[in-house]
XYZ file of C-alpha atoms in Angstrom:
582
model
C 0.000 0.000 0.000
C 2.773 2.458 0.869
C 4.227 4.038 -2.239
C 7.899 3.552 -2.929
C 10.048 6.659 -2.537
C 12.737 7.442 -5.049
C 16.192 6.971 -3.603
C 17.238 10.412 -4.794
C 14.267 12.122 -3.084
C 15.486 15.053 -0.962
C 15.041 15.305 2.796
C 12.501 17.751 4.194
C 13.622 20.547 6.551
C 12.975 20.183 10.278
C 9.966 22.377 11.018
C 9.956 21.663 14.741
C 12.177 24.749 14.961
C 9.105 26.887 14.177
C 7.349 25.498 17.255
C 10.391 26.213 19.431
C 10.635 29.788 18.163
C 6.950 30.410 18.896
C 7.239 28.812 22.344
C 10.325 30.841 23.277
C 8.691 34.102 22.227
C 5.577 33.341 24.273
C 7.693 32.470 27.320
C 9.564 35.754 26.905
C 6.298 37.719 26.762
C 4.874 35.947 29.815
C 8.071 36.371 31.841
C 7.651 40.132 31.527
C 4.407 39.759 33.485
C 5.198 38.976 37.092
C 2.676 36.831 38.969
C 1.260 35.122 35.836
C 0.262 31.726 37.181
C -2.714 30.719 35.067
C -4.137 31.074 31.544
C -7.885 31.442 30.987
C -10.079 30.502 28.084
C -12.135 33.598 27.332
C -15.842 32.881 26.858
C -19.130 34.762 27.168
C -19.059 34.585 30.963
C -17.221 36.295 33.838
C -13.673 35.171 34.645
C -12.935 34.682 38.314
C -9.363 35.427 39.355
C -7.865 37.063 42.442
C -4.797 38.974 41.247
C -4.830 42.731 40.542
C -3.208 42.121 37.153
C -4.612 40.074 34.323
C -2.774 38.820 31.230
C -4.917 37.630 28.304
C -3.778 35.786 25.197
C -6.210 36.376 22.321
C -6.558 35.078 18.794
C -7.781 38.028 16.749
C -10.976 36.189 15.836
C -12.526 36.587 19.311
C -10.574 39.284 21.107
C -13.663 41.543 20.937
C -14.860 39.654 24.051
C -12.197 41.397 26.142
C -14.078 44.658 26.873
C -16.826 42.525 28.462
C -14.222 41.130 30.897
C -13.091 44.621 31.947
C -16.609 46.007 32.230
C -17.700 42.980 34.301
C -14.801 43.651 36.699
C -15.753 47.324 37.017
C -19.386 46.437 37.642
C -18.238 44.443 40.703
C -15.917 47.222 41.878
C -12.739 45.414 40.819
C -10.180 47.756 39.233
C -7.215 45.980 37.701
C -4.417 46.413 35.187
C -4.652 44.262 32.074
C -2.248 43.120 29.395
C -3.466 41.708 26.074
C -1.181 39.607 23.890
C -2.608 39.485 20.372
C -1.852 36.582 18.042
C -0.690 36.373 15.309
C -0.442 40.179 15.165
C -1.898 43.401 16.526
C -3.888 45.776 14.343
C -4.570 49.481 14.799
C -8.295 48.674 14.948
C -7.673 46.708 18.162
C -6.400 49.718 20.090
C -9.066 51.864 18.463
C -11.800 49.628 19.906
C -10.223 49.761 23.378
C -10.321 53.550 23.162
C -13.940 53.555 22.007
C -14.873 51.319 24.962
C -13.165 53.695 27.383
C -10.697 51.106 28.692
C -7.558 52.048 26.766
C -5.900 53.479 29.886
C -6.366 50.208 31.786
C -4.639 48.082 29.171
C -1.183 47.489 27.728
C -0.813 45.413 24.557
C 1.726 43.205 22.830
C 1.727 40.640 20.048
C 2.787 37.007 19.777
C 3.966 36.434 16.220
C 2.744 32.848 16.047
C 2.320 32.750 12.262
C 2.988 29.113 11.459
C 1.771 25.868 13.032
C 3.453 22.717 11.654
C 0.738 20.054 11.383
C 3.040 17.400 9.950
C 6.423 16.925 8.267
C 5.159 18.594 5.081
C 2.103 20.628 6.175
C 2.184 24.042 7.862
C -0.925 26.089 8.649
C -1.448 29.733 9.538
C -4.751 28.630 11.153
C -6.673 31.536 9.628
C -9.946 29.940 8.443
C -11.460 33.447 8.170
C -8.906 34.405 5.494
C -11.050 33.155 2.593
C -14.172 35.165 3.429
C -12.300 38.215 4.698
C -10.177 38.646 1.585
C -12.058 37.089 -1.322
C -15.581 38.157 -0.306
C -15.179 41.197 1.928
C -12.051 42.577 0.263
C -10.381 42.893 3.687
C -6.604 42.864 3.137
C -5.506 42.745 6.773
C -4.240 39.159 6.520
C -2.050 39.838 3.471
C 0.670 41.260 5.686
C 0.356 38.201 7.946
C 0.923 35.892 4.963
C 3.920 38.000 3.921
C 5.326 37.794 7.470
C 4.872 34.008 7.515
C 6.767 33.795 4.225
C 9.457 36.069 5.639
C 9.877 33.790 8.671
C 10.281 30.729 6.439
C 12.749 32.613 4.252
C 14.750 33.717 7.305
C 15.000 30.216 8.749
C 15.032 27.940 5.686
C 15.915 30.239 2.767
C 17.047 32.058 0.796
C 14.690 31.027 -2.022
C 16.101 30.953 -5.536
C 12.813 31.119 -7.489
C 9.348 32.351 -6.637
C 6.307 31.707 -8.836
C 2.773 32.844 -8.180
C -0.680 33.515 -9.549
C -3.473 35.646 -8.131
C -3.894 39.186 -6.851
C -3.501 38.175 -3.190
C -0.383 36.119 -3.948
C 1.163 39.127 -5.683
C 0.484 41.350 -2.672
C 1.767 38.739 -0.200
C 4.945 38.403 -2.277
C 5.454 42.181 -2.317
C 4.854 42.379 1.452
C 7.464 39.673 2.015
C 10.019 41.397 -0.242
C 9.542 44.661 1.658
C 10.309 42.860 4.922
C 13.368 41.172 3.400
C 14.761 44.502 2.223
C 14.116 46.105 5.615
C 15.830 43.301 7.528
C 19.372 42.062 7.894
C 20.661 39.660 5.217
C 22.676 36.656 6.412
C 24.328 34.036 4.250
C 23.132 30.505 5.003
C 22.626 27.121 3.387
C 19.171 27.106 1.814
C 16.878 24.199 2.712
C 14.025 25.250 0.402
C 14.711 26.046 -3.241
C 11.505 27.167 -4.959
C 8.258 28.770 -3.813
C 4.835 28.768 -5.493
C 2.059 31.095 -4.278
C -1.532 30.527 -5.406
C -4.855 32.196 -4.589
C -7.747 29.914 -3.673
C -10.059 31.613 -6.151
C -7.769 30.554 -9.013
C -9.287 27.091 -8.539
C -12.673 26.928 -6.828
C -13.734 23.669 -8.477
C -11.292 21.417 -6.591
C -12.439 22.226 -3.017
C -16.054 21.655 -4.095
C -15.423 18.070 -5.209
C -16.144 15.174 -2.828
C -12.927 13.928 -1.289
C -12.265 10.208 -1.702
C -8.699 9.845 -0.438
C -8.704 8.556 3.142
C -7.435 11.678 4.900
C -9.787 13.934 2.937
C -12.764 11.709 3.689
C -11.921 11.695 7.399
C -11.826 15.491 7.278
C -15.158 15.717 5.430
C -16.947 13.475 7.926
C -15.176 13.963 11.276
C -13.560 17.415 10.772
C -9.810 17.447 11.411
C -8.800 20.481 13.505
C -5.149 21.488 13.921
C -4.106 17.970 12.909
C -6.390 16.365 15.503
C -9.643 14.451 15.002
C -12.232 13.320 17.523
C -13.521 9.840 16.764
C -17.016 9.229 18.130
C -18.094 6.134 20.126
C -19.333 4.580 16.888
C -15.685 4.455 15.783
C -14.021 3.597 19.084
C -16.487 0.778 19.937
C -16.759 2.202 23.444
C -18.956 4.637 25.336
C -16.690 7.654 24.815
C -15.032 9.649 22.057
C -11.275 9.704 21.578
C -9.092 12.516 20.219
C -6.320 11.320 17.931
C -3.441 13.174 16.292
C -3.328 12.350 12.589
C 0.188 12.716 11.250
C 3.133 10.681 10.028
C 3.844 9.453 13.568
C 0.755 7.245 13.226
C 2.295 4.477 11.109
C -1.047 2.958 10.088
C -2.501 6.314 9.078
C 0.679 7.318 7.247
C 0.318 4.315 4.919
C -3.321 4.962 4.000
C -3.737 8.747 4.220
C -3.135 9.360 0.495
C -4.925 6.251 -0.761
C -8.233 6.161 -2.579
C -10.819 4.963 -0.075
C -11.683 1.894 -2.160
C -8.179 0.547 -1.517
C -8.078 1.129 2.238
C -10.136 -1.822 3.528
C -7.945 -4.378 1.769
C -4.814 -2.870 3.290
C -6.278 -2.733 6.805
C -7.415 -6.357 6.542
C -3.948 -7.478 5.508
C -2.436 -5.379 8.281
C -4.709 -7.091 10.825
C -3.618 -10.525 9.582
C 0.057 -9.550 9.801
C -0.475 -8.263 13.326
C -2.149 -11.495 14.380
C 0.781 -13.456 12.937
C 3.177 -11.327 14.996
C 1.164 -12.041 18.146
C 1.051 -15.769 17.361
C 4.841 -15.945 17.475
C 4.558 -16.074 21.264
C 3.439 -19.686 21.244
C 6.424 -21.978 21.525
C 8.776 -19.315 22.889
C 11.071 -20.133 25.768
C 11.525 -17.776 28.745
C 14.411 -15.822 27.168
C 12.611 -15.361 23.851
C 9.435 -14.291 25.618
C 11.369 -11.720 27.651
C 12.904 -10.297 24.480
C 9.503 -10.241 22.779
C 7.877 -8.369 25.681
C 10.684 -5.802 25.997
C 11.222 -5.119 22.281
C 8.055 -5.898 20.340
C 4.958 -6.136 22.508
C 4.580 -2.415 23.225
C 4.856 -1.559 19.526
C 2.362 -4.276 18.599
C -0.162 -3.025 21.154
C 0.170 0.538 19.852
C -0.235 -0.666 16.278
C -3.250 -2.739 17.303
C -4.898 0.298 18.931
C -4.336 2.491 15.859
C -5.457 -0.255 13.497
C -8.688 -0.709 15.441
C -9.396 3.025 15.270
C -8.837 3.271 11.520
C -10.891 0.150 10.845
C -13.677 1.660 12.975
C -13.390 4.998 11.139
C -13.511 3.244 7.753
C -16.600 1.249 8.723
C -18.331 4.379 10.056
C -17.543 6.344 6.879
C -18.724 3.486 4.712
C -22.083 3.407 6.530
C -22.551 7.163 6.203
C -21.657 7.261 2.531
C -23.874 4.287 1.709
C -26.848 5.997 3.381
C -26.356 9.116 1.279
C -26.158 7.226 -2.016
C -22.548 8.294 -2.320
C -21.938 6.484 -5.612
C -24.849 8.303 -7.252
C -23.493 11.583 -5.920
C -20.016 10.865 -7.329
C -21.540 9.908 -10.677
C -23.285 13.294 -10.829
C -20.089 15.136 -9.905
C -18.111 13.283 -12.575
C -20.768 14.094 -15.184
C -20.521 17.771 -14.264
C -16.720 17.684 -14.541
C -16.881 15.897 -17.899
C -19.755 18.021 -19.239
C -22.052 15.045 -19.912
C -25.774 14.590 -19.178
C -26.153 18.064 -17.670
C -29.970 17.947 -17.701
C -29.852 14.699 -15.715
C -27.455 16.370 -13.274
C -29.843 19.300 -12.812
C -32.692 16.837 -12.122
C -30.531 15.119 -9.501
C -29.742 18.466 -7.846
C -33.438 19.404 -7.836
C -34.295 16.114 -6.155
C -31.495 16.695 -3.630
C -32.916 20.139 -2.808
C -36.543 19.064 -2.642
C -35.715 16.153 -0.348
C -33.932 18.686 1.904
C -31.009 16.309 2.208
C -28.289 18.761 3.259
C -28.284 22.488 2.674
C -24.509 22.742 2.279
C -24.432 19.686 -0.015
C -27.152 21.168 -2.213
C -25.292 24.466 -2.330
C -22.083 22.628 -3.233
C -23.732 20.901 -6.195
C -25.253 24.183 -7.400
C -21.839 25.886 -7.269
C -20.133 22.964 -9.005
C -22.768 23.107 -11.763
C -22.247 26.846 -12.189
C -18.439 26.679 -12.205
C -18.223 23.820 -14.689
C -20.881 25.300 -17.007
C -19.570 28.890 -16.860
C -22.769 29.989 -15.144
C -26.364 28.779 -15.252
C -28.931 29.541 -17.916
C -31.276 32.263 -16.577
C -34.297 29.953 -16.360
C -32.268 27.254 -14.560
C -30.765 29.810 -12.175
C -34.153 31.238 -11.200
C -35.782 27.820 -10.852
C -32.998 26.285 -8.744
C -32.690 29.401 -6.592
C -36.424 29.431 -5.874
C -36.463 25.732 -5.024
C -33.473 26.173 -2.704
C -35.053 29.092 -0.830
C -38.357 27.229 -0.487
C -36.598 24.169 0.931
C -34.032 25.789 3.217
C -35.485 29.205 4.014
C -35.720 32.680 2.542
C -33.006 33.855 4.967
C -30.426 32.385 2.576
C -31.202 35.004 -0.059
C -28.159 37.055 0.999
C -26.008 33.944 0.755
C -26.845 33.775 -2.959
C -25.563 37.339 -3.249
C -22.289 36.280 -1.604
C -21.929 33.303 -3.931
C -22.578 35.493 -6.957
C -20.090 38.103 -5.840
C -17.372 35.479 -5.558
C -18.297 33.854 -8.867
C -19.319 30.567 -7.258
C -22.931 30.661 -8.415
C -23.757 33.001 -11.285
C -26.285 33.453 -14.060
C -25.186 33.510 -17.682
C -25.803 36.849 -19.385
C -28.262 36.675 -22.320
C -26.434 36.568 -25.643
C -23.034 36.407 -23.923
C -20.844 33.771 -25.559
C -17.808 32.328 -23.867
C -15.504 33.724 -26.554
C -16.831 37.263 -26.139
C -16.584 36.975 -22.364
C -12.973 35.745 -22.520
C -11.926 38.598 -24.807
C -13.479 41.181 -22.463
C -11.782 39.667 -19.427
C -8.445 39.600 -21.234
C -8.780 43.272 -22.169
C -9.693 44.253 -18.618
C -6.832 42.308 -17.051
C -4.237 43.660 -19.471
C -5.384 47.278 -19.157
C -2.728 48.564 -16.771
C -4.345 52.008 -16.531
C -7.571 50.547 -15.169
C -6.004 49.924 -11.762
C -8.695 47.500 -10.715
C -11.805 46.043 -12.287
C -14.932 48.121 -12.056
C -18.000 46.813 -10.267
C -19.795 46.528 -13.585
C -17.360 43.907 -14.804
C -16.296 42.269 -11.534
C -18.816 39.428 -11.785
C -17.925 38.966 -15.460
C -14.235 38.667 -14.615
C -14.959 36.028 -11.974
C -16.852 33.722 -14.288
C -15.314 30.305 -14.681
C -13.572 29.125 -17.844
C -13.482 25.545 -16.607
C -14.269 23.815 -19.922
C -11.614 25.746 -21.842
C -9.057 25.235 -19.059
C -9.907 21.530 -18.908
C -9.183 21.115 -22.616
C -6.019 23.209 -22.515
C -4.517 21.448 -19.490
C -6.127 18.012 -19.954
C -7.755 18.192 -16.519
C -10.435 15.602 -17.295
C -9.005 12.257 -18.511
C -10.965 10.408 -21.194
C -13.835 8.583 -19.522
C -13.687 5.605 -21.912
C -10.330 4.553 -20.466
C -10.286 2.188 -17.489
C -8.595 3.816 -14.497
C -6.780 1.431 -12.134
C -6.915 3.004 -8.678
C -4.512 0.360 -7.359
C -1.757 1.746 -9.589
C -2.532 5.461 -10.153
C -1.045 6.924 -13.310
C -1.594 10.606 -12.517
C -3.004 13.002 -9.938
C -6.569 12.286 -11.115
C -6.646 9.241 -8.811
C -7.603 11.538 -5.909
C -10.976 12.001 -7.648
C -11.374 8.408 -8.871
C -9.646 9.220 -12.161
C -12.270 11.822 -13.132
C -10.371 15.080 -12.639
C -6.850 16.421 -12.072
C -7.019 19.378 -9.666
C -6.378 22.624 -11.538
C -4.240 24.039 -8.729
C -1.854 21.076 -8.776
C -1.766 20.909 -12.581
C -0.713 24.567 -12.704
C 2.092 23.882 -10.244
C 3.261 20.900 -12.302
C 3.218 22.875 -15.557
C 5.044 25.915 -14.189
C 7.761 23.786 -12.608
C 8.246 21.835 -15.845
C 8.486 25.046 -17.902
C 10.452 26.942 -15.252
C 7.915 29.760 -15.522
C 4.704 30.812 -17.254
C 6.032 30.748 -20.811
C 3.614 28.798 -23.008
C 0.772 29.222 -20.498
C -0.313 32.698 -21.639
C -3.756 31.492 -22.735
C -4.261 29.730 -19.411
C -3.262 32.753 -17.314
C -5.537 34.987 -19.400
C -8.499 32.739 -18.606
C -7.486 32.849 -14.929
C -7.451 36.667 -14.900
C -3.669 36.946 -14.806
C -1.610 38.323 -11.915
C 0.965 35.616 -12.571
C 4.635 36.244 -11.812
C 7.986 34.454 -11.755
C 11.058 35.871 -10.034
C 14.561 34.385 -9.997
C 17.268 35.501 -7.576
C 20.459 34.849 -9.544
C 22.560 35.482 -6.434
C 21.170 32.390 -4.701
C 22.965 29.142 -5.469
C 21.276 26.192 -3.798
C 21.164 22.416 -3.924
C 17.569 22.446 -2.695
C 15.834 23.003 -6.043
C 13.813 19.804 -5.603
C 12.191 21.056 -2.396
C 9.209 23.238 -3.320
C 7.140 25.254 -0.876
C 3.553 25.772 -2.086
C 1.540 28.449 -0.288
C -2.255 28.400 -0.673
C -3.880 31.728 0.191
C -7.477 31.006 1.137
C -7.170 27.351 2.114
C -6.061 23.975 0.801
C -7.728 20.544 0.830
C -6.197 17.252 1.920
C -6.930 15.960 -1.590
C -4.628 18.599 -3.067
C -1.928 17.688 -0.554
C -2.244 14.012 -1.579
C -2.002 15.010 -5.247
C 1.188 16.999 -4.623
C 2.699 14.099 -2.684
C 1.963 11.860 -5.679
C 3.547 14.395 -8.045
C 6.568 14.598 -5.782
C 7.059 10.821 -5.814
C 6.777 10.755 -9.613
C 9.213 13.620 -10.191
C 11.666 13.049 -7.356
C 10.516 16.227 -5.592
C 9.329 17.061 -2.087
C 6.463 19.502 -1.601
C 5.878 21.506 1.548
C 2.324 22.826 1.763
C 1.784 26.081 3.639
C -1.856 27.120 3.845
C -3.910 29.777 5.574
C -6.104 26.884 6.745
C -7.143 23.370 5.797
C -10.428 23.629 3.920
C -13.065 21.472 2.253
C -16.381 22.094 0.527
C -18.316 22.445 3.791
C -15.897 24.928 5.369
C -15.643 26.981 2.205
C -19.402 27.242 1.721
C -20.161 27.782 5.397
C -17.913 30.833 5.219
C -20.200 32.155 2.474
C -23.357 31.902 4.586
C -24.708 35.282 5.567
C -24.051 35.946 9.259
C -27.774 36.288 9.896
C -28.716 33.060 8.061
């Protein structure tokens, strides 16, 4: 089951250093506060503590709760001094709010620059799930500097980088922010551990995160929700009366062998693993005292740990199989594949209508609508109105604003009457290449965000021929992560740019993707780490894409490091589009 690794494959850098740097900085900040003896989780309720000084560590997503803490203290006649440590950074708006609340004089502030959380040997997250909505929907650029700072930290510790490629407006800004920080800082010569960097905006490829994940790790994330590399398996999985939290990374030897595999191949591997484990246990019979002592001291502990992990993953696989069977998963995949291939679209629309009218799952129905729109370059006006009305009748009129959000982002749009794809592409190309325009006007923003999926699919061969049998036991390309139906656009772009050493020959592709591509080479940097590529996803990355890049790395003798603002999937992405009042 485990894929063979090329002997010339490079070694990955040690990212545990990032954890140590973050820990040491936090210790330094806390040591400045005398009498800090306890950390509190801030919630919508009073915090009881006896000291006259309080130190609070806040992620920026919920720091707005802090004024309630101060006002609650004052209401009880408790007057204290407070220190807030913001993470990953402090914004001007934070101090502005403190001033508006009339508590600025009671508070001192600092920031903990905890930009990067290593989730595994080759996955690093900024843990900013709000990035996608904030930037791509709201146009809030506050996290761009954070992404640039994260890149600067990686460059400082593991660089310098010899080549940087990118595509997308946000990627361009993050790159420029990073370069500003590099030029401001001190340059030190060091041995580079990362050669090339690729930055990509999530809205360059919105189709991939909307596809059902069928590799093991992606499926676990879709069903159980992996958070910060940890998953909570319910009693149905653990065969007990309680849930268990498990870290999912390469330290779990069973998980490491199946994480990138298509789900259809996992049961066979786990069954064989169980038989091998039983054989190892059976060796005990016939052992003498000395052999038994050696077995207990050297093997038994490892076998018990492997047995525990194997039981959990077998339980998880059985639970996922039950859930997917109930939801007619095969029929769902067939519809998705038809949408990707552009076949039997009317039948697909009928399936989506049935899905909506049965009120199966609001997010699932929304996902299918968006996938239909993206693959068909928008819906025909009559289809758009009909499907929208059916959706609102089934799930509630309060989701009307959500449709506005989806339209604004280009996820679910209506085709313009008389607008052909060729005319649309030429207008987009003119807008993107008009340097004097500065930015697209509102009148054309929705036009520019329309999908060119069919044309991109033909140009990049994203959808393999359906008449060919695809052997999932021996994958031949990255399409295996979607049962051979589709190669993720994001990963295909990375492959093509690395092969061409730039964007030359991909001009038509970049035009359809609204441009903002760049490639920069630092001729001063000489490195032996060209085969280690850092890919940064701005707006989120799926486990399926990570599996695809691992496959590409094995095929090409490369190692990919994935840095992402957050791990995402179809549910997370679409839930971020829901109107706050829905």
